[in-house]
Amino acid sequence: MGNQNREDRILSSLLESRDNNEHVIDVPKDRVYILITNIVTFLIGILIVLLIWQGFSVLYNEYIGSSLISFPTPLEAFDRLFELLSGSNMFGLTIYDHVFASLKRWTIGYLISAVIGVLTGLILGYCTRLYSVGIIPVHILQMIPGLAWIPIAMLIFGLGDESAIFIIAMTAMAPIIINVSSGIRKAPPVIMRVANMVGSSRLSIFSNILIPYASLDIINGLRIGLANGWRVLIAAEMVVGVAVGLGFSISQATYVVDYVSAFVCIMVICAIGLFVEKVVFVSIEKYIRRKLGLEGGA
Amino acid sequence: MMCILEAKNVYKVYLDQKKTKGRLVLNNVSLKVDEGEFICLIGPSGCGKTTMLNLMAGFETPTRGEILYRGNQIKKPSWERGVVFQEYSLLPWMNVIENVKYGLDGKKLSDKEKDQIAIDCLTMVGLSEFAEQRPNLLSGGMKQRVAIARTLAMDPDIMLMDEPFSSLDEQTRKRLDNEVYDIWLKKQKTVIFVTHSVDEALLLGTRIVMFSQSPGEIIKEWKITIDHSKRDLATSEFTLLKQEILSSLQTCSCADNYTNNSQKIINIEG
Ligand SMILES: Nc1ncnc2c1ncn2[C@@H]1O[C@H](COP(=O)(O)OP(=O)(O)OP(=O)(O)O)[C@@H](O)[C@H]1O
Ligand SMILES: [Mg+2]
C-alpha cells in the first residue's frame, strides 16, 4: 500500500516535469515514514507476545493452576519493573547492579571469544590445507552445549565470575570461527587471480579483498556468538555461584517464590538482547552493506 | 622479431569435481608469439581458450609441456602478463579510480604517481568522468573498460584478453574494439585476444589462431598482413576468408581431419 502510494506520487511529479523531457527525478528519502513503519511493526510484535502472556496468565489463574501461587500477569511484572527501576532492592542489590554485573561478564567473555575467534577464523579461512583439519575441532566445539562447560569451568576457575566468563567465551567462539573462516573463503577465484597478477602483498590481500568479502559473514558470526554468549550467561549465573546478576536473580526468585521478579529479569534480558540485535547489529550490517557497494548509493 | 611467449607441446588435464574423471582440455598445443603481434584465438565454446590464457598468465601450470615467457618458464602470475578476464573482476567496494589503482598495488610508487597513472589509463578508455563512481552503477561495457584500464595501469608486456566484449551489443563492441586497437597501436603491446566473433578477429588480428573442439588443439592459423586502417570486411578477400573460417569452425568438431595439415598459414597481402 505505502509503496504503491509513494510510486504514484513520484509518477505524478515525473509527469509534471515531463515537458522538460525528464525521466529521472530525485526522490526525497522518506526516512520518517520508514522509521515509523519499522517501529510500528516492532511494537505489534511485542504486543502479540504480551497478549499471549496475558491470555495464558488469566487462563492459568482462573482455570488451571492451584490458587496458592498465581501466574504473574504482564501488568504485575511492569509494576515491579518500575519499582525496581526507581531503585528498590532485589536480593540485596538494585536491578542496575544486577544488569551491570551480567553485562560486564558478557562483555569480557565475549571480547575474549571475539578476538580469538576472528583471528582463528581468518587463519583457517586463508590456509586451505589447514582448514580441512582445523575446522574439525571447531565443529566439535560447536556441538558442546554451553552448560556442559560447567564442570570444566569449576575445575579450572572454581566458583565465581571467571567461570561464568569462561563459559561465555567457549560458547561464543565456535560460530564466530565458522562464519569468519567460511566468509574468507568466499572471495571469487577471479578476484584472487587479479590480486596475484598485480602482485598484492598478503596484508593488502586481507585488507582489500578477503576481509571486505567476508565482512557480512564476520558480522553474522559475531552476532550469533553474542546471542549464544548472552543466553548461556544467564544460565551459567544460575549455577556457578555468583552473588549478583540477572541469571542469579532468576534462580534466587525461584527459591523465594517471587515469580514476578523472575519475569522482570526475563523482560530485561530480552530487552537488552533485542537492543543489541535490532539497533547495534542491524546498523553495523547496514553500514557495511553500503560500504561494500551491495546496496544502491555511490 | 623477438619471441615473447612460447608454448611448447602443452597438455592440460582437468579433474572433474568428484575427482573421478580426468578430461583432456588441451592436447599438444604449441604456439609462438612474437613481440607486437595481435593474436586472435577463436574456437568453439569449451575448447580450452580460457585454459590456454590461464596457463600463459601463470594461474595454472601445464600438465605436460612448458610455456616460456621471454625464454623463462612461467611459474606464477606477474604484472608483465596482464589479463582482462572473461568474467566480472572489479572490486565492488572500490570506486572506479581505486579499482584502476589496484592494478598498481604491487608496485612501489607514491600515491600521487599511482593517481596520475590511473587517471591516464581511465582517460584512455574514456571513463575519466566516472572516476568516483562505484562499479555497480556502471553498465557492463563500462565495467569491462575499467578492467581494461586496470590492466593498462599495470603496464604489462603482453595483454591477455578473454572475450572482453562478448556480452555487449554489436555497436558498443565495435567501439571498444577500436579502443583496444588504438591501445595496441599506441602502446606497442603484444595482445592475445580470445573471441567468438570472426568479424572481431578479422578486424583486429595480425594472426588468427583457431582451436578445435575439446580437447583443444590448434588446427589452423591465418596471418593477416593488411594494415588495420585498410581493413574492410565487405571486400571479397575478407568475405572469402570469413567464409573459410566459418566453415572451418563448423567442421572442426572432427578435429582428426586437420591434425595432418595443421599450422596452415594463409597470407593475405594488402
Ligand atoms: N577449473 C576447472 N576444473 C575442471 N574443469 C575445467 C576447469 N576450467 C575449465 N574446465 C573445463 O575445461 C574445458 C575448457 O574450458 P575453457 O574455459 O578453457 O573453455 P573456453 O574455450 O574458454 O570456452 P568459452 O568460449 O565458453 O569461454 C571445459 O570443458 C571446462 O569444463
Ligand atoms: Mg572462456
XYZ file of C-alpha atoms and ligand atoms in Angstrom:
600
model
C 0.000 0.000 0.000
C 2.569 2.526 1.195
C 4.915 1.755 -1.639
C 2.167 1.980 -4.210
C 1.236 5.426 -2.957
C 4.821 6.532 -2.973
C 5.429 5.394 -6.517
C 2.251 7.081 -7.566
C 3.331 10.371 -6.054
C 6.705 10.083 -7.781
C 4.986 9.352 -11.076
C 2.859 12.497 -10.707
C 5.882 14.702 -10.190
C 7.594 12.961 -13.097
C 4.659 13.610 -15.400
C 4.629 17.256 -14.353
C 8.259 17.734 -15.298
C 7.751 15.756 -18.481
C 7.779 18.856 -20.683
C 11.499 19.300 -19.911
C 11.940 15.789 -21.266
C 12.938 14.425 -17.892
C 12.506 10.815 -16.963
C 14.660 10.689 -13.879
C 13.797 12.570 -10.742
C 15.236 12.861 -7.253
C 13.095 11.133 -4.699
C 13.169 12.612 -1.217
C 14.147 9.870 1.177
C 11.142 9.188 3.337
C 13.148 8.442 6.464
C 10.394 9.281 8.915
C 7.916 7.079 7.111
C 10.304 4.125 7.082
C 11.221 4.628 10.724
C 7.614 4.788 11.818
C 6.705 1.677 9.835
C 9.591 -0.195 11.439
C 8.676 0.907 14.925
C 5.007 0.087 14.474
C 5.850 -3.375 13.137
C 8.113 -3.952 16.092
C 5.524 -2.787 18.585
C 2.890 -5.039 17.082
C 5.269 -7.971 17.520
C 5.787 -7.092 21.168
C 2.058 -6.636 21.660
C 1.439 -10.155 20.395
C 3.853 -11.544 22.982
C 2.183 -9.551 25.753
C -1.258 -10.694 24.640
C -0.248 -14.337 24.704
C 1.281 -13.844 28.124
C -1.805 -12.061 29.442
C -4.107 -14.658 27.938
C -2.183 -17.517 29.430
C -1.906 -15.983 32.902
C -5.641 -15.350 33.010
C -6.357 -18.843 31.774
C -3.959 -20.320 34.297
C -5.053 -18.295 37.289
C -8.780 -18.780 36.672
C -8.995 -22.342 35.485
C -5.848 -24.428 35.571
C -3.488 -23.574 38.407
C -3.851 -24.021 42.094
C -4.906 -20.726 43.590
C -1.979 -20.631 46.037
C 0.616 -19.093 43.737
C -0.660 -17.046 40.855
C 0.981 -16.721 37.467
C 2.326 -13.165 37.078
C 0.478 -11.028 34.550
C 2.296 -8.524 32.348
C 0.782 -5.679 34.339
C 2.172 -7.006 37.621
C 5.538 -7.501 36.015
C 5.628 -3.944 34.664
C 4.629 -2.601 38.076
C 7.508 -4.459 39.669
C 9.842 -3.343 36.890
C 9.133 0.334 37.544
C 9.511 -0.261 41.243
C 12.919 -1.807 40.670
C 13.942 0.842 38.175
C 13.232 3.501 40.728
C 15.795 1.896 42.971
C 14.164 -0.659 45.245
C 16.150 -3.734 46.157
C 16.076 -7.179 44.623
C 18.043 -9.763 46.623
C 20.110 -7.144 48.357
C 21.058 -5.102 45.306
C 19.393 -2.756 42.845
C 18.454 -4.034 39.418
C 21.142 -1.813 37.944
C 23.777 -3.721 39.881
C 22.441 -6.993 38.543
C 22.309 -5.742 34.964
C 25.755 -4.228 35.207
C 27.278 -7.416 36.620
C 25.767 -9.522 33.852
C 26.798 -7.080 31.148
C 30.318 -6.990 32.460
C 30.722 -10.767 32.390
C 29.164 -10.880 28.981
C 31.427 -8.172 27.569
C 34.634 -9.681 28.910
C 33.780 -13.231 27.887
C 32.577 -12.097 24.507
C 35.593 -9.907 23.773
C 37.968 -12.751 24.569
C 35.986 -15.026 22.334
C 35.685 -12.465 19.521
C 39.411 -11.785 19.380
C 40.404 -15.459 19.449
C 37.531 -16.433 17.151
C 38.164 -13.822 14.460
C 41.909 -14.455 14.367
C 41.466 -18.231 14.237
C 38.780 -17.830 11.583
C 41.000 -15.630 9.426
C 43.877 -18.079 9.613
C 41.716 -21.148 8.962
C 39.943 -19.460 6.076
C 43.149 -18.337 4.444
C 45.129 -21.583 4.671
C 43.099 -24.060 2.667
C 45.173 -27.001 3.846
C 44.865 -26.066 7.488
C 41.138 -25.527 7.094
C 40.165 -29.112 6.353
C 41.886 -30.291 9.534
C 41.399 -27.237 11.705
C 37.666 -26.922 11.192
C 37.025 -30.340 12.763
C 37.834 -29.286 16.350
C 35.729 -26.180 15.784
C 32.754 -28.278 14.731
C 33.232 -30.412 17.811
C 33.334 -27.259 19.927
C 30.132 -26.168 18.238
C 28.410 -29.360 19.375
C 29.152 -28.839 23.070
C 26.186 -27.211 24.805
C 27.227 -24.145 26.810
C 26.292 -25.532 30.202
C 28.374 -28.630 29.603
C 31.367 -26.411 30.291
C 30.319 -26.027 33.925
C 32.381 -28.910 35.330
C 35.447 -27.786 33.401
C 34.938 -24.180 34.462
C 34.596 -25.289 38.065
C 37.694 -27.419 37.801
C 39.833 -24.627 36.411
C 38.375 -21.497 37.968
C 36.191 -22.623 40.862
C 33.081 -20.715 41.860
C 32.725 -17.138 40.674
C 32.998 -14.670 37.839
C 35.829 -16.335 35.961
C 33.813 -19.496 35.498
C 30.913 -17.563 34.018
C 33.254 -15.667 31.709
C 34.951 -18.867 30.625
C 31.626 -20.483 29.781
C 30.544 -17.470 27.728
C 33.823 -17.377 25.843
C 33.673 -21.064 24.982
C 30.086 -20.916 23.747
C 30.510 -17.797 21.648
C 33.682 -18.966 19.933
C 32.611 -21.716 17.532
C 30.042 -19.757 15.494
C 32.500 -16.885 15.163
C 35.280 -19.115 13.844
C 32.968 -20.991 11.493
C 31.446 -17.873 9.962
C 34.681 -15.927 9.652
C 36.565 -18.789 8.042
C 33.791 -19.603 5.595
C 33.463 -15.892 4.742
C 37.158 -15.609 3.961
C 36.808 -18.448 1.504
C 34.074 -16.619 -0.380
C 36.275 -14.284 -2.396
C 35.712 -15.304 -6.040
C 38.679 -17.111 -7.639
C 38.899 -14.498 -10.383
C 39.470 -11.753 -7.796
C 42.229 -13.794 -6.176
C 43.777 -14.112 -9.611
C 43.665 -10.362 -10.056
C 45.388 -9.962 -6.692
C 48.118 -12.428 -7.606
C 48.554 -10.835 -11.004
C 49.046 -7.311 -9.682
C 51.375 -8.686 -7.017
C 49.478 -7.635 -3.884
C 51.126 -8.270 -0.550
C 49.443 -10.641 1.889
C 48.397 -7.715 4.054
C 46.821 -5.967 1.099
C 45.025 -9.144 0.039
C 43.499 -9.376 3.512
C 42.520 -5.748 3.857
C 41.414 -5.061 0.280
C 39.826 -8.364 -0.661
C 39.384 -11.110 1.904
C 38.041 -9.099 4.812
C 35.608 -7.000 2.761
C 34.237 -10.134 1.084
C 33.940 -11.814 4.469
C 32.639 -8.808 6.380
C 28.974 -9.787 6.337
C 29.848 -13.297 7.481
C 32.140 -11.902 10.127
C 29.332 -9.733 11.455
C 26.966 -12.679 11.296
C 29.345 -14.865 13.284
C 29.894 -12.141 15.852
C 26.159 -11.728 16.140
C 25.413 -15.419 16.663
C 28.305 -15.619 19.112
C 26.956 -12.675 21.036
C 23.478 -14.159 21.307
C 24.862 -17.552 22.337
C 27.006 -15.881 24.957
C 24.104 -13.910 26.366
C 21.852 -16.919 26.669
C 24.457 -19.113 28.290
C 25.488 -16.323 30.646
C 22.046 -16.198 32.179
C 22.026 -19.958 32.581
C 25.571 -20.038 33.915
C 24.861 -17.392 36.513
C 22.183 -19.644 37.925
C 24.731 -22.328 38.786
C 28.327 -21.162 39.053
C 27.870 -19.402 42.359
C 27.921 -15.718 41.649
C 26.034 -13.471 44.055
C 24.883 -10.858 41.575
C 23.496 -10.863 38.026
C 20.260 -11.343 36.139
C 20.615 -15.108 35.953
C 21.414 -15.282 39.637
C 18.313 -13.189 40.334
C 16.106 -15.554 38.390
C 17.350 -18.586 40.286
C 17.033 -16.666 43.544
C 13.483 -15.624 42.648
C 12.628 -19.270 42.096
C 13.824 -20.193 45.582
C 11.889 -17.458 47.319
C 8.882 -17.924 45.038
C 8.996 -14.332 43.786
C 7.885 -15.103 40.253
C 7.081 -11.514 39.430
C 10.726 -10.549 39.875
C 11.772 -13.518 37.776
C 9.592 -12.261 34.977
C 11.044 -8.785 35.310
C 14.510 -10.261 34.888
C 13.389 -12.153 31.803
C 11.956 -8.948 30.367
C 15.193 -7.073 30.998
C 17.193 -9.886 29.423
C 15.019 -9.799 26.313
C 15.190 -6.002 26.108
C 18.971 -5.991 26.252
C 19.230 -8.787 23.675
C 16.770 -7.078 21.347
C 18.563 -3.769 21.652
C 21.900 -5.259 20.718
C 20.387 -7.229 17.864
C 17.985 -4.682 16.388
C 19.881 -1.499 16.998
C 23.577 -2.272 17.187
C 23.993 -5.138 14.757
C 21.404 -4.029 12.246
C 23.102 -0.631 11.965
C 26.529 -2.201 11.612
C 25.235 -4.514 8.912
C 23.578 -1.659 7.037
C 26.744 0.374 7.225
C 28.820 -2.499 5.856
C 26.396 -3.208 3.048
C 26.560 0.396 1.948
C 30.339 0.415 2.243
C 30.588 -2.767 0.191
C 28.544 -1.327 -2.644
C 25.936 -4.044 -2.211
C 23.144 -1.557 -1.763
C 22.445 1.442 -4.018
C 24.184 4.762 -3.427
C 27.610 5.800 -4.569
C 61.012 -10.217 -34.294
C 61.615 -11.302 -30.710
C 59.602 -14.205 -29.432
C 57.823 -13.073 -26.293
C 55.770 -16.113 -25.399
C 56.156 -19.685 -26.482
C 54.008 -22.677 -25.671
C 55.784 -25.966 -26.316
C 53.702 -29.118 -26.655
C 51.332 -28.127 -23.882
C 48.856 -30.638 -22.483
C 46.353 -29.847 -19.767
C 44.217 -32.322 -17.872
C 41.423 -31.201 -15.574
C 39.829 -33.363 -12.929
C 36.081 -33.106 -12.586
C 34.597 -32.085 -9.281
C 34.376 -35.566 -7.803
C 37.954 -36.188 -8.930
C 36.837 -39.401 -10.568
C 37.254 -38.320 -14.151
C 40.129 -36.684 -15.907
C 39.455 -34.674 -19.011
C 41.974 -33.690 -21.629
C 41.384 -29.997 -22.249
C 44.474 -29.001 -24.200
C 46.058 -31.502 -26.488
C 49.611 -30.799 -27.590
C 49.315 -27.078 -28.177
C 52.348 -25.256 -29.487
C 52.253 -21.561 -30.179
C 54.922 -18.953 -30.698
C 54.006 -15.344 -30.106
C 56.259 -12.599 -31.383
C 56.515 -9.180 -29.862
C 53.984 -6.746 -31.242
C 51.596 -9.350 -32.603
C 47.851 -9.107 -32.157
C 46.732 -12.719 -31.957
C 43.073 -13.634 -32.001
C 42.179 -17.039 -30.584
C 38.941 -18.462 -31.861
C 37.304 -21.809 -31.341
C 34.082 -23.393 -30.142
C 32.892 -22.863 -26.586
C 34.587 -25.130 -24.085
C 37.583 -25.870 -26.294
C 40.108 -24.572 -23.807
C 40.797 -20.963 -24.822
C 40.431 -19.642 -21.294
C 42.527 -22.541 -20.063
C 45.250 -21.576 -22.520
C 45.200 -17.973 -21.264
C 45.278 -19.139 -17.649
C 48.394 -21.163 -18.408
C 50.032 -18.249 -20.178
C 49.178 -15.893 -17.338
C 50.610 -18.327 -14.813
C 47.429 -19.013 -12.851
C 47.797 -22.680 -13.618
C 50.589 -24.929 -14.795
C 50.559 -27.221 -17.829
C 50.173 -30.914 -17.096
C 52.860 -31.618 -19.635
C 54.971 -29.352 -21.807
C 56.053 -25.861 -20.932
C 55.314 -22.246 -21.574
C 58.166 -19.779 -21.811
C 57.921 -16.055 -21.299
C 60.962 -14.385 -22.841
C 62.799 -17.678 -22.587
C 61.940 -18.378 -18.928
C 59.425 -20.894 -17.751
C 56.300 -19.311 -16.302
C 55.924 -20.234 -12.642
C 53.435 -17.745 -11.269
C 51.331 -14.791 -12.357
C 53.023 -11.467 -12.843
C 52.080 -7.946 -13.837
C 54.109 -8.456 -17.017
C 51.275 -10.562 -18.376
C 48.108 -8.589 -17.803
C 44.809 -10.393 -18.094
C 41.403 -8.921 -18.862
C 39.087 -11.597 -17.548
C 36.061 -13.078 -19.234
C 34.005 -12.611 -16.084
C 33.375 -9.603 -13.896
C 36.508 -8.918 -11.904
C 36.195 -5.496 -10.249
C 36.088 -4.937 -6.515
C 32.592 -3.678 -5.699
C 33.657 -1.585 -2.686
C 36.222 0.417 -4.592
C 35.205 3.207 -6.904
C 36.393 3.213 -10.490
C 39.660 5.034 -9.930
C 40.512 2.913 -6.893
C 39.889 -0.199 -8.937
C 42.270 1.027 -11.612
C 44.806 1.973 -8.959
C 44.562 -1.517 -7.552
C 46.403 -2.652 -10.670
C 49.447 -0.853 -9.243
C 49.110 -2.462 -5.815
C 52.292 -4.480 -6.172
C 54.393 -1.567 -7.412
C 56.433 0.765 -5.281
C 55.107 4.095 -6.446
C 53.955 7.093 -4.494
C 50.233 7.586 -4.152
C 50.437 10.632 -6.401
C 52.142 8.718 -9.188
C 49.564 5.966 -8.891
C 46.758 8.515 -9.139
C 48.281 10.036 -12.235
C 48.714 6.678 -13.958
C 45.188 5.635 -13.028
C 43.695 8.824 -14.431
C 45.702 8.492 -17.630
C 44.518 4.925 -18.112
C 40.913 5.843 -17.369
C 41.111 8.620 -19.924
C 42.454 6.145 -22.433
C 39.283 4.058 -22.110
C 37.146 7.213 -21.995
C 35.895 6.902 -18.442
C 37.675 9.727 -16.654
C 34.421 11.394 -15.674
C 33.238 8.245 -13.876
C 36.308 8.051 -11.642
C 34.355 8.418 -8.418
C 31.516 6.033 -9.241
C 31.087 2.583 -7.799
C 31.184 -0.241 -10.367
C 27.632 -1.348 -9.533
C 26.372 1.839 -11.144
C 28.180 1.184 -14.430
C 26.942 -0.706 -17.459
C 28.545 -3.983 -18.491
C 30.654 -2.337 -21.168
C 31.892 0.342 -18.823
C 32.867 -2.275 -16.236
C 34.890 -4.111 -18.843
C 36.613 -0.860 -19.803
C 37.530 -0.266 -16.169
C 39.031 -3.748 -16.109
C 40.994 -2.889 -19.239
C 42.188 0.360 -17.658
C 43.323 -1.594 -14.608
C 45.324 -3.929 -16.811
C 46.768 -0.971 -18.727
C 47.814 0.632 -15.449
C 49.942 -2.410 -14.695
C 51.769 -1.561 -17.908
C 52.110 -5.215 -18.870
C 54.386 -6.558 -21.536
C 51.639 -8.615 -23.083
C 47.879 -8.328 -22.697
C 45.766 -11.460 -22.486
C 42.144 -10.594 -23.158
C 39.478 -13.232 -22.672
C 36.343 -12.406 -24.664
C 36.260 -8.995 -23.041
C 33.256 -7.781 -25.002
C 31.283 -10.937 -25.641
C 28.367 -9.803 -23.501
C 27.977 -6.457 -25.235
C 25.845 -5.360 -28.125
C 27.315 -5.076 -31.612
C 27.628 -1.263 -31.596
C 29.379 -1.000 -28.253
C 31.617 -3.869 -29.091
C 32.809 -2.220 -32.283
C 33.626 0.940 -30.403
C 35.554 -0.924 -27.745
C 37.341 -2.989 -30.397
C 38.604 0.274 -31.797
C 39.756 1.364 -28.373
C 41.716 -1.855 -27.946
C 43.212 -1.434 -31.369
C 44.249 2.148 -30.523
C 45.882 0.990 -27.332
C 47.732 -1.739 -29.149
C 48.960 0.770 -31.715
C 49.883 3.472 -29.212
C 51.499 1.316 -26.593
C 53.091 -1.164 -28.958
C 51.879 -4.028 -26.826
C 51.528 -7.649 -27.710
C 47.923 -8.775 -27.424
C 46.328 -12.194 -27.270
C 42.620 -11.764 -27.700
C 40.064 -14.541 -27.321
C 36.836 -14.034 -29.200
C 33.850 -15.863 -30.611
C 33.299 -13.286 -33.282
C 35.008 -13.930 -36.578
C 34.422 -10.308 -37.593
C 36.192 -9.087 -34.489
C 39.115 -11.387 -35.198
C 39.330 -10.253 -38.815
C 39.296 -6.592 -37.871
C 41.787 -6.821 -35.030
C 44.158 -9.716 -35.504
C 47.508 -9.781 -37.185
C 47.147 -13.521 -36.776
C 44.097 -15.674 -36.197
C 44.623 -18.965 -34.402
C 41.829 -21.496 -34.417
C 41.307 -24.146 -31.763
C 39.481 -27.389 -32.434
C 36.613 -28.554 -30.338
C 37.604 -30.038 -26.988
C 40.244 -31.346 -26.449
C 41.655 -28.112 -27.801
C 44.430 -28.174 -30.313
C 45.458 -25.606 -32.836
C 44.064 -26.623 -36.184
C 44.594 -23.607 -38.371
C 46.243 -20.251 -38.476
C 45.790 -17.255 -40.705
C 48.182 -14.351 -40.906
C 46.609 -11.085 -41.892
C 49.165 -8.572 -43.008
C 46.786 -5.904 -44.241
C 47.072 -2.657 -42.313
C 44.226 -2.324 -39.818
C 43.083 1.007 -41.192
C 42.622 -0.536 -44.647
C 40.555 -3.464 -43.493
C 37.085 -3.615 -44.899
C 35.045 -6.708 -44.211
C 32.968 -6.032 -47.304
C 35.827 -6.683 -49.708
C 35.943 -10.034 -51.410
C 39.205 -11.029 -49.711
C 37.652 -10.727 -46.317
C 34.316 -12.264 -47.191
C 36.123 -15.243 -48.623
C 38.353 -15.543 -45.598
C 35.375 -15.215 -43.301
C 33.602 -17.975 -45.222
C 36.635 -20.169 -44.831
C 36.987 -19.537 -41.117
C 33.299 -20.110 -40.523
C 33.275 -23.385 -42.395
C 36.404 -24.490 -40.530
C 34.667 -23.664 -37.283
C 31.726 -25.744 -38.377
C 33.729 -28.781 -39.322
C 36.292 -28.527 -36.578
C 34.308 -30.909 -34.427
C 36.074 -33.678 -36.282
C 39.494 -32.420 -35.326
C 41.237 -35.503 -36.676
C 40.785 -34.312 -40.218
C 43.025 -31.410 -39.512
C 45.834 -32.822 -37.459
C 47.818 -33.595 -40.597
C 47.680 -30.195 -42.175
C 47.716 -28.107 -39.021
C 49.668 -24.865 -38.779
C 48.347 -23.963 -42.165
C 49.264 -20.386 -42.727
C 47.460 -18.209 -45.173
C 48.861 -14.851 -46.060
C 46.784 -12.070 -47.311
C 48.824 -9.223 -48.604
C 47.410 -5.760 -48.570
N 38.946 -25.350 -13.078
C 38.447 -26.305 -13.874
N 38.255 -27.544 -13.385
C 37.771 -28.519 -14.176
N 37.447 -28.364 -15.471
C 37.610 -27.151 -16.018
C 38.117 -26.052 -15.253
N 38.178 -24.974 -16.045
C 37.732 -25.374 -17.246
N 37.394 -26.675 -17.251
C 36.922 -27.453 -18.390
O 37.850 -27.291 -19.417
C 37.215 -27.138 -20.661
C 37.709 -25.874 -21.343
O 37.270 -24.758 -20.612
P 37.640 -23.284 -21.043
O 37.063 -22.393 -20.018
O 39.091 -23.189 -21.268
O 36.853 -23.127 -22.412
P 36.727 -21.875 -23.363
O 37.303 -22.238 -24.656
O 37.284 -20.672 -22.695
O 35.168 -21.742 -23.502
P 34.280 -20.409 -23.669
O 34.459 -19.944 -25.058
O 32.896 -20.877 -23.416
O 34.762 -19.435 -22.648
C 35.736 -27.133 -20.408
O 35.244 -28.389 -20.729
C 35.620 -26.917 -18.922
O 34.536 -27.641 -18.415
Mg 36.480 -18.923 -21.926
